[in-house]
Amino acid sequence: MLDFRYARPDDADPLAVIAAQTFPLACPEELPREAVDAFIRDHLDVASFRRYLSDSTHTVLCGVDPVGAIRAYALLVEGTTMDEQCAPLVLKRPTVGVSKFYLDPELHGSGAAASLLDAVATAASDSGHGSLWLGTNVGNARARKFYLKHGFVERGTRVFTVGGVDNTDVVLEKPL
Ligand SMILES: CC(C)(COP(=O)(O)OP(=O)(O)OC[C@H]1O[C@@H](n2cnc3c(N)ncnc32)[C@H](O)[C@@H]1OP(=O)(O)O)[C@@H](O)C(=O)NCCC(=O)NCCS
């Protein structure tokens, strides 16, 4: 249903579109829309994706449908640099942080998320990494269930700030 490949520089525009569509799905209902919009504007716009795509510590994997549209993406960041407060929680090194992991809602429940995670895990282990780690909102029950089902273990919590509003994330690690 999806083919997975590394994103190219000319993917920045469609990545920003799917990122803006899907980021709100991971946010708690009580988070003000202005905070969500500020995060999208500051971290998920075209300029941000151009930066990620030209930074050797960042990797973007995308899931492309049969007509070539990007329907899913994962943004990976080497080590724990995406949030050093989490470094003590990540046990297996070297590690890769999964900063973003998002699919078009039409694909939720289809198995595509498991395929994207397989692609992420293969990319990480092929490049010599021993684990993946990430944070997801404590109230994101669907994501938490998905990650636990696919080999992640909860290691603790962190504060994750969205548009100036602090949120509590669960931190999970998946040994590879
Ligand atoms: C999180 C995400 C990647 C998971 O992919 P998915 O295709 O939805 O996952 P699956 O359907 O395979 O697994 C989710 C599980 O949660 C269950 N579930 C669905 N809605 C739920 C809910 N509201 N509460 C609790 N569990 C729920 C599903 O039934 C499924 O369990 P099962 O396999 O035992 O039936 C996808 O939903 C997504 O992109 N969400 C929006 C973005 C997001 O939250 N990303 C993670 C940010 S870190």
PDB file of C-alpha atoms and ligand atoms in Angstrom:
ATOM      1  CA  MET A   1       0.000   0.000   0.000  1.00  0.00           C
ATOM      2  CA  LEU A   2       2.899   2.382   0.726  1.00  0.00           C
ATOM      3  CA  ASP A   3       6.492   2.355  -0.484  1.00  0.00           C
ATOM      4  CA  PHE A   4       9.043   3.687   1.975  1.00  0.00           C
ATOM      5  CA  ARG A   5      12.029   5.762   0.939  1.00  0.00           C
ATOM      6  CA  TYR A   6      14.328   8.462   2.262  1.00  0.00           C
ATOM      7  CA  ALA A   7      12.931  11.939   1.673  1.00  0.00           C
ATOM      8  CA  ARG A   8      14.629  14.153  -0.923  1.00  0.00           C
ATOM      9  CA  PRO A   9      15.171  17.923  -0.825  1.00  0.00           C
ATOM     10  CA  ASP A  10      12.183  18.469  -3.128  1.00  0.00           C
ATOM     11  CA  ASP A  11       9.894  16.671  -0.632  1.00  0.00           C
ATOM     12  CA  ALA A  12       9.998  19.608   1.824  1.00  0.00           C
ATOM     13  CA  ASP A  13       6.729  21.110   0.530  1.00  0.00           C
ATOM     14  CA  PRO A  14       4.564  17.937   0.668  1.00  0.00           C
ATOM     15  CA  LEU A  15       6.148  16.959   4.004  1.00  0.00           C
ATOM     16  CA  ALA A  16       5.117  20.302   5.498  1.00  0.00           C
ATOM     17  CA  VAL A  17       1.569  19.707   4.220  1.00  0.00           C
ATOM     18  CA  ILE A  18       1.168  16.250   5.773  1.00  0.00           C
ATOM     19  CA  ALA A  19       2.940  17.392   8.939  1.00  0.00           C
ATOM     20  CA  ALA A  20       0.482  20.267   9.387  1.00  0.00           C
ATOM     21  CA  GLN A  21      -2.469  17.938   8.739  1.00  0.00           C
ATOM     22  CA  THR A  22      -1.368  15.247  11.174  1.00  0.00           C
ATOM     23  CA  PHE A  23       0.442  16.983  14.053  1.00  0.00           C
ATOM     24  CA  PRO A  24      -2.858  18.055  15.705  1.00  0.00           C
ATOM     25  CA  LEU A  25      -3.897  14.373  15.890  1.00  0.00           C
ATOM     26  CA  ALA A  26      -1.221  13.705  18.514  1.00  0.00           C
ATOM     27  CA  CYS A  27      -2.112  16.720  20.676  1.00  0.00           C
ATOM     28  CA  PRO A  28      -4.359  16.563  23.745  1.00  0.00           C
ATOM     29  CA  GLU A  29      -7.834  18.030  23.239  1.00  0.00           C
ATOM     30  CA  GLU A  30      -7.275  20.641  25.935  1.00  0.00           C
ATOM     31  CA  LEU A  31      -4.225  22.112  24.181  1.00  0.00           C
ATOM     32  CA  PRO A  32      -5.244  25.480  22.697  1.00  0.00           C
ATOM     33  CA  ARG A  33      -5.346  25.520  18.891  1.00  0.00           C
ATOM     34  CA  GLU A  34      -3.094  28.618  18.896  1.00  0.00           C
ATOM     35  CA  ALA A  35      -0.357  26.597  20.636  1.00  0.00           C
ATOM     36  CA  VAL A  36      -0.673  23.789  18.082  1.00  0.00           C
ATOM     37  CA  ASP A  37      -0.572  26.292  15.204  1.00  0.00           C
ATOM     38  CA  ALA A  38       2.503  27.991  16.676  1.00  0.00           C
ATOM     39  CA  PHE A  39       4.330  24.644  16.848  1.00  0.00           C
ATOM     40  CA  ILE A  40       3.421  23.866  13.231  1.00  0.00           C
ATOM     41  CA  ARG A  41       4.550  27.336  12.118  1.00  0.00           C
ATOM     42  CA  ASP A  42       7.862  27.131  14.006  1.00  0.00           C
ATOM     43  CA  HIS A  43       8.847  23.461  13.545  1.00  0.00           C
ATOM     44  CA  LEU A  44       6.879  21.875  10.716  1.00  0.00           C
ATOM     45  CA  ASP A  45       6.902  24.504   7.983  1.00  0.00           C
ATOM     46  CA  VAL A  46       8.682  24.135   4.639  1.00  0.00           C
ATOM     47  CA  ALA A  47      11.806  25.944   5.900  1.00  0.00           C
ATOM     48  CA  SER A  48      12.037  23.545   8.866  1.00  0.00           C
ATOM     49  CA  PHE A  49      11.787  20.505   6.600  1.00  0.00           C
ATOM     50  CA  ARG A  50      14.438  21.975   4.269  1.00  0.00           C
ATOM     51  CA  ARG A  51      16.660  22.298   7.340  1.00  0.00           C
ATOM     52  CA  TYR A  52      15.973  18.738   8.508  1.00  0.00           C
ATOM     53  CA  LEU A  53      16.654  17.395   5.012  1.00  0.00           C
ATOM     54  CA  SER A  54      20.038  19.107   4.825  1.00  0.00           C
ATOM     55  CA  ASP A  55      21.176  18.200   8.369  1.00  0.00           C
ATOM     56  CA  SER A  56      23.248  15.013   8.593  1.00  0.00           C
ATOM     57  CA  THR A  57      21.962  14.302  12.124  1.00  0.00           C
ATOM     58  CA  HIS A  58      18.374  14.193  10.821  1.00  0.00           C
ATOM     59  CA  THR A  59      16.698  11.613   8.587  1.00  0.00           C
ATOM     60  CA  VAL A  60      13.218  11.719   7.110  1.00  0.00           C
ATOM     61  CA  LEU A  61      11.596   8.512   5.913  1.00  0.00           C
ATOM     62  CA  CYS A  62       8.401   8.824   3.949  1.00  0.00           C
ATOM     63  CA  GLY A  63       5.643   6.468   2.902  1.00  0.00           C
ATOM     64  CA  VAL A  64       4.513   7.087  -0.652  1.00  0.00           C
ATOM     65  CA  ASP A  65       1.266   5.800  -2.163  1.00  0.00           C
ATOM     66  CA  PRO A  66       0.900   4.340  -5.680  1.00  0.00           C
ATOM     67  CA  VAL A  67       0.309   7.798  -7.214  1.00  0.00           C
ATOM     68  CA  GLY A  68       3.440   9.203  -5.570  1.00  0.00           C
ATOM     69  CA  ALA A  69       1.777  11.172  -2.751  1.00  0.00           C
ATOM     70  CA  ILE A  70       3.460  11.248   0.660  1.00  0.00           C
ATOM     71  CA  ARG A  71       0.950   9.743   3.108  1.00  0.00           C
ATOM     72  CA  ALA A  72       3.201   9.084   6.097  1.00  0.00           C
ATOM     73  CA  TYR A  73       6.543  10.216   7.457  1.00  0.00           C
ATOM     74  CA  ALA A  74       8.986   9.714  10.293  1.00  0.00           C
ATOM     75  CA  LEU A  75      11.569  12.300  11.347  1.00  0.00           C
ATOM     76  CA  LEU A  76      14.579  10.700  13.021  1.00  0.00           C
ATOM     77  CA  VAL A  77      17.260  12.490  15.021  1.00  0.00           C
ATOM     78  CA  GLU A  78      20.613  10.982  15.917  1.00  0.00           C
ATOM     79  CA  GLY A  79      21.166  10.222  19.633  1.00  0.00           C
ATOM     80  CA  THR A  80      19.280  12.144  22.285  1.00  0.00           C
ATOM     81  CA  THR A  81      19.942  15.629  20.921  1.00  0.00           C
ATOM     82  CA  MET A  82      16.253  16.197  20.248  1.00  0.00           C
ATOM     83  CA  ASP A  83      15.722  16.331  24.005  1.00  0.00           C
ATOM     84  CA  GLU A  84      18.724  15.859  26.292  1.00  0.00           C
ATOM     85  CA  GLN A  85      16.490  15.684  29.407  1.00  0.00           C
ATOM     86  CA  CYS A  86      15.580  12.184  28.128  1.00  0.00           C
ATOM     87  CA  ALA A  87      19.176  10.950  27.843  1.00  0.00           C
ATOM     88  CA  PRO A  88      19.158   9.140  31.238  1.00  0.00           C
ATOM     89  CA  LEU A  89      15.987   7.253  30.239  1.00  0.00           C
ATOM     90  CA  VAL A  90      17.434   5.707  27.083  1.00  0.00           C
ATOM     91  CA  LEU A  91      19.309   2.556  28.012  1.00  0.00           C
ATOM     92  CA  LYS A  92      20.593   1.027  24.775  1.00  0.00           C
ATOM     93  CA  ARG A  93      23.142   2.993  22.715  1.00  0.00           C
ATOM     94  CA  PRO A  94      23.773   4.160  20.119  1.00  0.00           C
ATOM     95  CA  THR A  95      20.200   5.307  19.747  1.00  0.00           C
ATOM     96  CA  VAL A  96      17.976   7.188  17.318  1.00  0.00           C
ATOM     97  CA  GLY A  97      15.201   9.520  18.422  1.00  0.00           C
ATOM     98  CA  VAL A  98      11.900   9.306  16.576  1.00  0.00           C
ATOM     99  CA  SER A  99      10.932  12.964  16.660  1.00  0.00           C
ATOM    100  CA  LYS A 100       7.836  12.601  14.489  1.00  0.00           C
ATOM    101  CA  PHE A 101       5.849   9.510  13.413  1.00  0.00           C
ATOM    102  CA  TYR A 102       2.676  10.377  11.543  1.00  0.00           C
ATOM    103  CA  LEU A 103       0.294   8.801   9.079  1.00  0.00           C
ATOM    104  CA  ASP A 104      -2.633  10.120   7.083  1.00  0.00           C
ATOM    105  CA  PRO A 105      -5.712   9.266   9.218  1.00  0.00           C
ATOM    106  CA  GLU A 106      -7.151   7.250   6.312  1.00  0.00           C
ATOM    107  CA  LEU A 107      -4.300   4.787   6.920  1.00  0.00           C
ATOM    108  CA  HIS A 108      -4.745   4.398  10.668  1.00  0.00           C
ATOM    109  CA  GLY A 109      -5.635   0.824  11.530  1.00  0.00           C
ATOM    110  CA  SER A 110      -4.498  -0.411   8.098  1.00  0.00           C
ATOM    111  CA  GLY A 111      -1.119  -1.859   9.068  1.00  0.00           C
ATOM    112  CA  ALA A 112       0.749   0.980   7.338  1.00  0.00           C
ATOM    113  CA  ALA A 113       2.031   2.297  10.682  1.00  0.00           C
ATOM    114  CA  ALA A 114       3.645  -1.075  11.424  1.00  0.00           C
ATOM    115  CA  SER A 115       5.278  -0.986   7.985  1.00  0.00           C
ATOM    116  CA  LEU A 116       6.593   2.531   8.603  1.00  0.00           C
ATOM    117  CA  LEU A 117       7.971   1.412  11.951  1.00  0.00           C
ATOM    118  CA  ASP A 118       9.655  -1.576  10.266  1.00  0.00           C
ATOM    119  CA  ALA A 119      11.274   0.822   7.788  1.00  0.00           C
ATOM    120  CA  VAL A 120      12.451   3.063  10.643  1.00  0.00           C
ATOM    121  CA  ALA A 121      13.837   0.126  12.647  1.00  0.00           C
ATOM    122  CA  THR A 122      15.617  -1.302   9.588  1.00  0.00           C
ATOM    123  CA  ALA A 123      17.180   2.076   8.778  1.00  0.00           C
ATOM    124  CA  ALA A 124      18.328   2.479  12.390  1.00  0.00           C
ATOM    125  CA  SER A 125      19.768  -1.006  12.800  1.00  0.00           C
ATOM    126  CA  ASP A 126      21.424  -0.926   9.350  1.00  0.00           C
ATOM    127  CA  SER A 127      23.244   2.221  10.482  1.00  0.00           C
ATOM    128  CA  GLY A 128      24.505   0.494  13.644  1.00  0.00           C
ATOM    129  CA  HIS A 129      21.976   1.705  16.218  1.00  0.00           C
ATOM    130  CA  GLY A 130      20.825  -0.365  19.182  1.00  0.00           C
ATOM    131  CA  SER A 131      17.521   1.327  19.957  1.00  0.00           C
ATOM    132  CA  LEU A 132      14.796   3.773  18.968  1.00  0.00           C
ATOM    133  CA  TRP A 133      13.298   6.163  21.480  1.00  0.00           C
ATOM    134  CA  LEU A 134      10.484   8.704  21.459  1.00  0.00           C
ATOM    135  CA  GLY A 135       8.018  10.669  23.539  1.00  0.00           C
ATOM    136  CA  THR A 136       4.266  10.676  23.080  1.00  0.00           C
ATOM    137  CA  ASN A 137       1.592  12.524  25.027  1.00  0.00           C
ATOM    138  CA  VAL A 138       0.391  10.624  28.101  1.00  0.00           C
ATOM    139  CA  GLY A 139      -3.173  10.975  26.799  1.00  0.00           C
ATOM    140  CA  ASN A 140      -2.393   9.570  23.319  1.00  0.00           C
ATOM    141  CA  ALA A 141      -3.795   6.133  24.145  1.00  0.00           C
ATOM    142  CA  ARG A 142      -3.780   4.946  20.546  1.00  0.00           C
ATOM    143  CA  ALA A 143      -0.107   5.742  20.001  1.00  0.00           C
ATOM    144  CA  ARG A 144       0.893   4.272  23.373  1.00  0.00           C
ATOM    145  CA  LYS A 145      -0.915   1.029  22.565  1.00  0.00           C
ATOM    146  CA  PHE A 146       0.644   0.928  19.102  1.00  0.00           C
ATOM    147  CA  TYR A 147       4.184   1.440  20.418  1.00  0.00           C
ATOM    148  CA  LEU A 148       3.826  -1.114  23.244  1.00  0.00           C
ATOM    149  CA  LYS A 149       2.446  -3.633  20.745  1.00  0.00           C
ATOM    150  CA  HIS A 150       5.548  -3.104  18.600  1.00  0.00           C
ATOM    151  CA  GLY A 151       8.270  -3.652  21.158  1.00  0.00           C
ATOM    152  CA  PHE A 152       8.631  -0.280  22.880  1.00  0.00           C
ATOM    153  CA  VAL A 153       8.997  -0.158  26.661  1.00  0.00           C
ATOM    154  CA  GLU A 154       7.956   2.841  28.762  1.00  0.00           C
ATOM    155  CA  ARG A 155      10.970   4.374  30.501  1.00  0.00           C
ATOM    156  CA  GLY A 156       9.581   7.495  32.196  1.00  0.00           C
ATOM    157  CA  THR A 157       8.141  10.893  31.351  1.00  0.00           C
ATOM    158  CA  ARG A 158       9.299  14.257  30.044  1.00  0.00           C
ATOM    159  CA  VAL A 159       7.921  17.743  29.609  1.00  0.00           C
ATOM    160  CA  PHE A 160       7.241  18.607  25.965  1.00  0.00           C
ATOM    161  CA  THR A 161       6.442  22.229  25.162  1.00  0.00           C
ATOM    162  CA  VAL A 162       4.027  22.983  22.321  1.00  0.00           C
ATOM    163  CA  GLY A 163       3.560  26.643  21.451  1.00  0.00           C
ATOM    164  CA  GLY A 164       4.607  27.713  24.944  1.00  0.00           C
ATOM    165  CA  VAL A 165       2.348  25.203  26.732  1.00  0.00           C
ATOM    166  CA  ASP A 166       3.970  22.382  28.731  1.00  0.00           C
ATOM    167  CA  ASN A 167       2.653  18.852  28.178  1.00  0.00           C
ATOM    168  CA  THR A 168       3.599  15.537  29.743  1.00  0.00           C
ATOM    169  CA  ASP A 169       4.911  12.853  27.406  1.00  0.00           C
ATOM    170  CA  VAL A 170       5.620   9.207  28.108  1.00  0.00           C
ATOM    171  CA  VAL A 171       9.151   8.302  26.980  1.00  0.00           C
ATOM    172  CA  LEU A 172       9.480   4.911  25.296  1.00  0.00           C
ATOM    173  CA  GLU A 173      12.442   2.917  24.017  1.00  0.00           C
ATOM    174  CA  LYS A 174      12.545   0.010  21.600  1.00  0.00           C
ATOM    175  CA  PRO A 175      15.695  -2.104  21.710  1.00  0.00           C
ATOM    176  CA  LEU A 176      16.624  -3.279  18.205  1.00  0.00           C
TER     177      LEU A 176
HETATM  178  C1  LIG B   1      -0.103   6.462  16.372  1.00  0.00           C
HETATM  179  C2  LIG B   1      -0.271   5.819  15.014  1.00  0.00           C
HETATM  180  C3  LIG B   1       1.048   5.889  14.263  1.00  0.00           C
HETATM  181  C4  LIG B   1      -0.639   4.357  15.218  1.00  0.00           C
HETATM  182  O1  LIG B   1      -0.971   3.770  13.985  1.00  0.00           O
HETATM  183  P1  LIG B   1      -2.371   2.966  13.829  1.00  0.00           P
HETATM  184  O2  LIG B   1      -2.465   2.441  12.453  1.00  0.00           O
HETATM  185  O3  LIG B   1      -3.446   3.893  14.261  1.00  0.00           O
HETATM  186  O4  LIG B   1      -2.126   1.815  14.880  1.00  0.00           O
HETATM  187  P2  LIG B   1      -2.878   0.431  15.038  1.00  0.00           P
HETATM  188  O5  LIG B   1      -4.315   0.568  14.634  1.00  0.00           O
HETATM  189  O6  LIG B   1      -2.048  -0.631  14.385  1.00  0.00           O
HETATM  190  O7  LIG B   1      -2.740   0.208  16.607  1.00  0.00           O
HETATM  191  C5  LIG B   1      -3.365   1.062  17.524  1.00  0.00           C
HETATM  192  C6  LIG B   1      -4.058   0.269  18.614  1.00  0.00           C
HETATM  193  O8  LIG B   1      -4.770   1.196  19.449  1.00  0.00           O
HETATM  194  C7  LIG B   1      -6.156   0.854  19.447  1.00  0.00           C
HETATM  195  N1  LIG B   1      -6.901   2.088  19.552  1.00  0.00           N
HETATM  196  C8  LIG B   1      -7.514   2.798  18.582  1.00  0.00           C
HETATM  197  N2  LIG B   1      -8.060   3.897  19.096  1.00  0.00           N
HETATM  198  C9  LIG B   1      -7.793   3.889  20.426  1.00  0.00           C
HETATM  199  C10 LIG B   1      -8.098   4.759  21.492  1.00  0.00           C
HETATM  200  N3  LIG B   1      -8.780   5.882  21.298  1.00  0.00           N
HETATM  201  N4  LIG B   1      -7.666   4.418  22.722  1.00  0.00           N
HETATM  202  C11 LIG B   1      -6.945   3.312  22.942  1.00  0.00           C
HETATM  203  N5  LIG B   1      -6.612   2.440  21.957  1.00  0.00           N
HETATM  204  C12 LIG B   1      -7.036   2.734  20.713  1.00  0.00           C
HETATM  205  C13 LIG B   1      -6.376   0.108  18.165  1.00  0.00           C
HETATM  206  O9  LIG B   1      -7.539  -0.713  18.251  1.00  0.00           O
HETATM  207  C14 LIG B   1      -5.102  -0.690  18.073  1.00  0.00           C
HETATM  208  O10 LIG B   1      -5.111  -1.779  18.969  1.00  0.00           O
HETATM  209  P3  LIG B   1      -5.277  -3.307  18.438  1.00  0.00           P
HETATM  210  O11 LIG B   1      -4.147  -3.539  17.474  1.00  0.00           O
HETATM  211  O12 LIG B   1      -5.161  -4.134  19.663  1.00  0.00           O
HETATM  212  O13 LIG B   1      -6.608  -3.343  17.784  1.00  0.00           O
HETATM  213  C15 LIG B   1      -1.371   6.526  14.175  1.00  0.00           C
HETATM  214  O14 LIG B   1      -2.630   6.359  14.826  1.00  0.00           O
HETATM  215  C16 LIG B   1      -1.123   7.999  13.973  1.00  0.00           C
HETATM  216  O15 LIG B   1      -0.431   8.396  13.039  1.00  0.00           O
HETATM  217  N6  LIG B   1      -1.722   8.820  14.854  1.00  0.00           N
HETATM  218  C17 LIG B   1      -1.655  10.258  14.752  1.00  0.00           C
HETATM  219  C18 LIG B   1      -0.283  10.777  15.052  1.00  0.00           C
HETATM  220  C19 LIG B   1       0.313  10.268  16.329  1.00  0.00           C
HETATM  221  O16 LIG B   1      -0.327  10.213  17.370  1.00  0.00           O
HETATM  222  N7  LIG B   1       1.593   9.925  16.199  1.00  0.00           N
HETATM  223  C20 LIG B   1       2.387   9.502  17.299  1.00  0.00           C
HETATM  224  C21 LIG B   1       3.049  10.702  17.876  1.00  0.00           C
HETATM  225  S1  LIG B   1       4.460  10.208  18.799  1.00  0.00           S
END
